Short mmCIF file of C-alpha atoms in Angstrom, two decimals:
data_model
loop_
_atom_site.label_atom_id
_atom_site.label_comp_id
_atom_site.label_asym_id
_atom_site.label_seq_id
_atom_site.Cartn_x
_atom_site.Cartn_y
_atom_site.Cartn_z
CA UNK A 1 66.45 -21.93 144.29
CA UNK A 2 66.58 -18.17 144.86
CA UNK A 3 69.27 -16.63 147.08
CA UNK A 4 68.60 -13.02 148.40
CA UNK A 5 71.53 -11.32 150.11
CA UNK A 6 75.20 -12.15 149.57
CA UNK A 7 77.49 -11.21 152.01
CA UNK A 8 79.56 -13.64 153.74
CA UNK A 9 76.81 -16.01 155.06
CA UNK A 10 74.20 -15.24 151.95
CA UNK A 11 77.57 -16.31 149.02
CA UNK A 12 78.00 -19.15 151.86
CA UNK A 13 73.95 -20.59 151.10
CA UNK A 14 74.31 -19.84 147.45
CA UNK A 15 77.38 -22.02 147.36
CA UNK A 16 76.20 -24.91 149.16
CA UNK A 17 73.14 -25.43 147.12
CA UNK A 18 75.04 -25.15 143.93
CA UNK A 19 77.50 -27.92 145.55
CA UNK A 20 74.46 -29.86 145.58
CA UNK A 21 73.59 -29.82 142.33
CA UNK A 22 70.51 -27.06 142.80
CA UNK A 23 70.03 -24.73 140.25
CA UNK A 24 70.51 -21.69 142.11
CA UNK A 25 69.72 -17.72 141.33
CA UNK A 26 71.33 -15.02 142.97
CA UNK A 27 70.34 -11.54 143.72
CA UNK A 28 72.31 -8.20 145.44
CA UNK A 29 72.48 -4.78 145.38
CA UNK A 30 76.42 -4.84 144.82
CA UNK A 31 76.46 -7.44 141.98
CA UNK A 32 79.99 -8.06 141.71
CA UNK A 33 79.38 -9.77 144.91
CA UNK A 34 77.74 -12.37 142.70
CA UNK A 35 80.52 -12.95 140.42
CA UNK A 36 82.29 -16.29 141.88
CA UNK A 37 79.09 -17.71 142.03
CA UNK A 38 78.10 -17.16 138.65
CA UNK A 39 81.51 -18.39 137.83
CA UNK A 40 80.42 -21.92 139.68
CA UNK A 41 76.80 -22.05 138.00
CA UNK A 42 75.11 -19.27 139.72
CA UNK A 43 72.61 -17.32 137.41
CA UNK A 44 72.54 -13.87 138.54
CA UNK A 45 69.35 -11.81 138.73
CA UNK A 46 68.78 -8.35 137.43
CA UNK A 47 65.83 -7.18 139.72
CA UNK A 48 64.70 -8.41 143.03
CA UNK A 49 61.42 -9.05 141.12
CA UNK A 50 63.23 -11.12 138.61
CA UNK A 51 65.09 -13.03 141.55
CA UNK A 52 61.71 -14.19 142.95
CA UNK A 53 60.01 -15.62 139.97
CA UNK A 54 63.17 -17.52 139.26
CA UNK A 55 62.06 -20.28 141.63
CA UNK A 56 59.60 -21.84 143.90
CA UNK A 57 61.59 -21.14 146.70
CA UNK A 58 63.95 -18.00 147.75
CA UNK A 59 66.25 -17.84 151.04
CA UNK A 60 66.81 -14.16 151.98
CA UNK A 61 69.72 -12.89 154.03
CA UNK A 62 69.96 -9.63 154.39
CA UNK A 63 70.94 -6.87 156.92
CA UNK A 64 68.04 -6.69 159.04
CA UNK A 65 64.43 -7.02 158.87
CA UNK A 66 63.72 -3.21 157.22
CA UNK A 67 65.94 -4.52 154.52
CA UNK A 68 63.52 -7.60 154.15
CA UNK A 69 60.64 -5.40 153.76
CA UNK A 70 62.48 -2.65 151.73
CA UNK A 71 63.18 -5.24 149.16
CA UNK A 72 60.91 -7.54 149.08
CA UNK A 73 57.88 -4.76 149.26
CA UNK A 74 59.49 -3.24 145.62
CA UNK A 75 57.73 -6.45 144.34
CA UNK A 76 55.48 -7.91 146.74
CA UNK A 77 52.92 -9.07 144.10
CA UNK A 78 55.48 -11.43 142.99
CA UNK A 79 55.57 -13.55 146.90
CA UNK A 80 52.05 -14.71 146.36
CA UNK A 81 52.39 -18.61 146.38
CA UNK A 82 55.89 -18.34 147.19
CA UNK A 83 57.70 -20.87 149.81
CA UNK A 84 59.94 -17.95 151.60
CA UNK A 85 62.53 -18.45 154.19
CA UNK A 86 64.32 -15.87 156.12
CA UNK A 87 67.66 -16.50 157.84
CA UNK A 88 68.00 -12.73 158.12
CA UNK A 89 68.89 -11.82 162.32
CA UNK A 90 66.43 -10.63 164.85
CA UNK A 91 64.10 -11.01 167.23
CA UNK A 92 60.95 -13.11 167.54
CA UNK A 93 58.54 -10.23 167.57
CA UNK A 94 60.01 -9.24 164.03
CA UNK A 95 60.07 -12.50 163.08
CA UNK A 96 55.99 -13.28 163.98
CA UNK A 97 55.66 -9.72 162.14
CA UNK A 98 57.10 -10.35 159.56
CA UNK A 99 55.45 -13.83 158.74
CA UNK A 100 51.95 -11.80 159.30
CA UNK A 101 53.38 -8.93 156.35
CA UNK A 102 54.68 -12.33 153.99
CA UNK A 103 51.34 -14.25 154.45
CA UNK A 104 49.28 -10.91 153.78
CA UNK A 105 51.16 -10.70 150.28
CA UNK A 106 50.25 -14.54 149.75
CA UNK A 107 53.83 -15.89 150.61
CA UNK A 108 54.13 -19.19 152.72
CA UNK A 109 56.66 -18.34 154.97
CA UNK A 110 59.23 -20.02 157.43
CA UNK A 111 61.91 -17.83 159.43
CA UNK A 112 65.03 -19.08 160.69
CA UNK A 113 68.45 -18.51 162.37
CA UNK A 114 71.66 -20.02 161.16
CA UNK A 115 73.98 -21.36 164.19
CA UNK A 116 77.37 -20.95 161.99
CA UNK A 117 79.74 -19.13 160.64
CA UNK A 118 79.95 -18.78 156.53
CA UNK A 119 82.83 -21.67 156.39
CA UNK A 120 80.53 -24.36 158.15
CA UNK A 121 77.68 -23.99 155.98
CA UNK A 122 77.25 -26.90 153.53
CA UNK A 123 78.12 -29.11 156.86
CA UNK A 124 76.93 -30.97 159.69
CA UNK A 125 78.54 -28.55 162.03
CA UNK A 126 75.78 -26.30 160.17
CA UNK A 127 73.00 -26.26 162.39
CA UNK A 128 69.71 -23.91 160.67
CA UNK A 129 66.73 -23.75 162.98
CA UNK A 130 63.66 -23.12 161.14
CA UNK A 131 60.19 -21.92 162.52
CA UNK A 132 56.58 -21.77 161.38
CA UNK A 133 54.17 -23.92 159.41
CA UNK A 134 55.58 -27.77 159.84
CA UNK A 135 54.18 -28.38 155.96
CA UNK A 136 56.66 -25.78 154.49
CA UNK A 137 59.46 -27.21 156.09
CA UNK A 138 58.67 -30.73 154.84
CA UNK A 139 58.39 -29.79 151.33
CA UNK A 140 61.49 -28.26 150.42
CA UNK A 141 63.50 -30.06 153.68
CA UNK A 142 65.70 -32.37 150.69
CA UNK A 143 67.01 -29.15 149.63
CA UNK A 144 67.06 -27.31 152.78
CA UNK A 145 69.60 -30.19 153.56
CA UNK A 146 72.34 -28.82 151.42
CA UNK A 147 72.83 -26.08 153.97
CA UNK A 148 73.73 -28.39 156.90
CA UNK A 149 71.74 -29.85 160.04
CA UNK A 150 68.10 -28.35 159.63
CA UNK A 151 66.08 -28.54 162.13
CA UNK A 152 62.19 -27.58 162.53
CA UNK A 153 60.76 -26.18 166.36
CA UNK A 154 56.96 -25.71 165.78
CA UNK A 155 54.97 -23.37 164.50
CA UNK A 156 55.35 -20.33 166.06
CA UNK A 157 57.86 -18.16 163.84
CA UNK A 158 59.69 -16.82 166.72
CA UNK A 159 61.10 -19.79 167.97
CA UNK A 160 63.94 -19.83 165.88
CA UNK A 161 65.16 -16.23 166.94
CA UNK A 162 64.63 -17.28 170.52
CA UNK A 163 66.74 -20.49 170.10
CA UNK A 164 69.47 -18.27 168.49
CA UNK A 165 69.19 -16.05 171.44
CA UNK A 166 69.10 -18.64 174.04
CA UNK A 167 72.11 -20.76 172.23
CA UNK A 168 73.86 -17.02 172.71
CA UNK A 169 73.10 -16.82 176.05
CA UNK A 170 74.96 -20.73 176.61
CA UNK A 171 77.93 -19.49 174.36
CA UNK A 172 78.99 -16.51 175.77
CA UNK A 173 77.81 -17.66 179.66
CA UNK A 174 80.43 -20.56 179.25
CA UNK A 175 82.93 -18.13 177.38
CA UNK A 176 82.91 -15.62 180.45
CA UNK A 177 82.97 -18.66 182.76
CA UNK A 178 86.25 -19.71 181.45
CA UNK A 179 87.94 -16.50 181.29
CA UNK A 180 87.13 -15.72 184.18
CA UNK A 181 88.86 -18.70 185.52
CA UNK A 182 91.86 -18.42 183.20
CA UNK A 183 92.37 -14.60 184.80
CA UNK A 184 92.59 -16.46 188.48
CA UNK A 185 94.45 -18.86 187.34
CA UNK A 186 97.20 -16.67 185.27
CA UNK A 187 97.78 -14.87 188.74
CA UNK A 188 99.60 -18.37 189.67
CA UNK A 189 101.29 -18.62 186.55
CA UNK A 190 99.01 -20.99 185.09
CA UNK A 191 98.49 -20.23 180.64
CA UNK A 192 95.05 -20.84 179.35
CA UNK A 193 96.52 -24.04 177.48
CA UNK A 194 97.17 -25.01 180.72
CA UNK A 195 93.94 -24.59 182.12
CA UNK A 196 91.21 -25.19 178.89
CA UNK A 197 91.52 -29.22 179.05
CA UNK A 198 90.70 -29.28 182.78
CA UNK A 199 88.15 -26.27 182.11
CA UNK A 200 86.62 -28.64 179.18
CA UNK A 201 85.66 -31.28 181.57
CA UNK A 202 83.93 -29.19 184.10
CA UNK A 203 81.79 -28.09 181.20
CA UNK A 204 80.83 -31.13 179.92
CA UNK A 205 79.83 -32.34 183.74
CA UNK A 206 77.89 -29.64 184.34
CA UNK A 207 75.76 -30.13 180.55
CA UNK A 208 75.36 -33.69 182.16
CA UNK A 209 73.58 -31.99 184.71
CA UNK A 210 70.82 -30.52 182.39
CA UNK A 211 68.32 -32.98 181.72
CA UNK A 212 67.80 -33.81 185.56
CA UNK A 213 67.97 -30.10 186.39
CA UNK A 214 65.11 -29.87 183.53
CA UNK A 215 62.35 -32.20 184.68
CA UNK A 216 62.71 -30.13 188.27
CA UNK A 217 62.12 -27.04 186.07
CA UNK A 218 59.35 -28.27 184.17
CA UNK A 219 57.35 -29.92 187.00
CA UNK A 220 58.59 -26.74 189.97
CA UNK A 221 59.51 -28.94 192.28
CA UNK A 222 63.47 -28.52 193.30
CA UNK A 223 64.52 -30.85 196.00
CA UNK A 224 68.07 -30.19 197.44
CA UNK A 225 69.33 -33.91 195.37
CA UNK A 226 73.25 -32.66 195.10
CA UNK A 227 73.10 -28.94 196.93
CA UNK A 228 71.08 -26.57 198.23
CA UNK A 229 71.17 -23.13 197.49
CA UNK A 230 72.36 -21.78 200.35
CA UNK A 231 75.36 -24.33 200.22
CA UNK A 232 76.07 -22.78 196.64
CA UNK A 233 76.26 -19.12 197.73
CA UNK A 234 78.85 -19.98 200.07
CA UNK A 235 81.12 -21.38 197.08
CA UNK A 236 80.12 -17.90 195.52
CA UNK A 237 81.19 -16.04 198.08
CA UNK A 238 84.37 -17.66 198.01
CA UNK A 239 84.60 -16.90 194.45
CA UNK A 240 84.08 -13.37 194.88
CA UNK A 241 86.62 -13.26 197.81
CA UNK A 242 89.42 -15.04 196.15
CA UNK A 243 89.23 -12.84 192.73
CA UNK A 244 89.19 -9.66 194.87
CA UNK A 245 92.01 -11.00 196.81
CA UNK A 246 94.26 -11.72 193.50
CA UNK A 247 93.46 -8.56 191.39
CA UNK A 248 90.80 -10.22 189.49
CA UNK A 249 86.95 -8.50 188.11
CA UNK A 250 84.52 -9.91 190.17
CA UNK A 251 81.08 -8.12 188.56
CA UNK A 252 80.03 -11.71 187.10
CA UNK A 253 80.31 -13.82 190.35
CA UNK A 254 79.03 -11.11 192.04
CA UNK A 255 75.90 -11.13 189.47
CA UNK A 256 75.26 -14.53 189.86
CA UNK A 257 75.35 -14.23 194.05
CA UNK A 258 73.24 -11.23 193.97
CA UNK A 259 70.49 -13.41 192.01
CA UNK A 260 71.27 -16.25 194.51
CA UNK A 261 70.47 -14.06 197.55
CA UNK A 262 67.45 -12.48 196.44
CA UNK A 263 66.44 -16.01 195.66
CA UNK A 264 67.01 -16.99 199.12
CA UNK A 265 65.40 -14.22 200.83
CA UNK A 266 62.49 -15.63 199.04
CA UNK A 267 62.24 -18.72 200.73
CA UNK A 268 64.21 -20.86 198.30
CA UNK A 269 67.36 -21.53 200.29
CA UNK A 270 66.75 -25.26 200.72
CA UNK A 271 65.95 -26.33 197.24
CA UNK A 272 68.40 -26.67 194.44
CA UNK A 273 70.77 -24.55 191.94
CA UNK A 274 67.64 -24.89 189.18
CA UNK A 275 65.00 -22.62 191.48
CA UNK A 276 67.21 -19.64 190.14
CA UNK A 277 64.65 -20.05 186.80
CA UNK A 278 62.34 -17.67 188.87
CA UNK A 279 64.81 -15.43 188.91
CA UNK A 280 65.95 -15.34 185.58
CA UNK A 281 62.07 -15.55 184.31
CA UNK A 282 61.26 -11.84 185.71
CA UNK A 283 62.84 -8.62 184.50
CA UNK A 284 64.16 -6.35 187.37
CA UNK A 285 62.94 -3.49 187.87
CA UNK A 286 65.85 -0.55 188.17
#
């Protein structure tokens, strides 16, 4: 095992596969960054060159993509026949480009995206999404274990950065959700402790609704089963009402009712909550 990158998350996948018994090198511009690991078995490289022909197969987590290429390019003759894995962030353009610059050097190469923070990894709260050819993945998936829940997409090499970014999307949607509840319900005296359990609940009946509110997505059919549309953006004006009436930002239900009317206005009042996918599947354009 090679081990490219150690900041928090990079010291974090060094760790865990020298927890599981892998012999593991290390390699970083600031070296004493290496020295706990070398302390628990690590050995630490002296070139990015010597890093790669330490072992069949080096993780690299760096800043950014540039600092992929900046690196690795120094010694690009030594990727060819190389199983390379990249859990550095970005997008899925980079991601397909940079698979097209590792397999030009001769690498075999998987990207990926790490749902966790540093303390998680080595868990199976870990989840590591990995992307491109299925065989790569397969090989070295025993050791890939050590890092958590891995979990293989397809083929195409962005997938993983888009699953990051959709996952992102989820997180902070629900986040914003809640606080924005917690703000109306603080103007009644009501403390987030207060409100989270009930707040909970409502989340997890709504992710109940997913599956159903998939197949109507997938097949573009959306028949008014539990509401229509129009129904909805009722509620939503109600939302917006009541937070202006208590003192309370109302930009995000206001958002979400200015996507339900143009919706609407299309023709899509009678159908249900999902037909919004249109919506959200074309960029605006001012």
């Amino acid at each position: 095992m090679t081990v490219i990158g150690l900041g928090l998350m990079g010291r974090a996948l060094a760790g865990a596969f020298l927890k599981a018994g892998h012999p593991t090198t290390v390699w970083n511009r600031t070296t004493s960054k290496a020295d706990q690991l070398v302390a628990e078995g690590a050995r630490l490289a002296p070139t990015v060159g010597d890093a790669l022909r330490a072992g069949s197969l080096t993780i690299v987590c760096v800043t950014d993509y540039q600092a992929v290429y900046e690196l690795l390019g120094v010694s690009d003759s030594e990727l060819d026949g190389k199983m390379l894995i990249n859990l550095t962030s970005g997008d899925s353009a980079q991601a397909r480009e940079a698979a097209q610059w590792a397999e030009q050097r001769g690498a075999h190469y998987l990207d990926g995206a790490i749902m966790a923070i540093p303390p998680a990894i080595g868990t199976a709260e870990a989840v590591i999404l990995h992307s491109g050819p299925r065989s790569g993945f397969e090989i070295h998936k025993a050791t890939l274990d050590a890092l958590g829940t891995v979990t293989y997409l397809g083929a195409d090499h962005g997938l993983a950065s888009l699953y990051d970014v959709a996952g992102l999307a989820m997180m902070w949607s629900v986040l914003n959700a809640w606080l924005h509840g917690t703000a109306l319900l603080r103007t009644a005296g009501v403390d987030a402790a207060t409100y989270a359990p009930f707040a909970r609940q409502i989340a997890a009946g709504v992710a109940e609704w997913l599956p159903g509110y998939a197949e109507q997505i997938d097949s573009g059919s959306f028949p008014a089963e539990v509401s229509a549309l129009e129904t909805d953006v009722r509620a939503m004006a109600h939302l917006i009402e009541e937070s202006e009436a208590v003192g309370v930002n109302a930009e995000l239900p206001k958002l979400i009712k200015a996507m339900a009317d143009r919706s609407i206005a299309a023709g899509h009042g009678g159908e249900q909550y999902p037909v919004l996918i249109e919506e959200f599947s074309k960029p605006r354009n001012d």
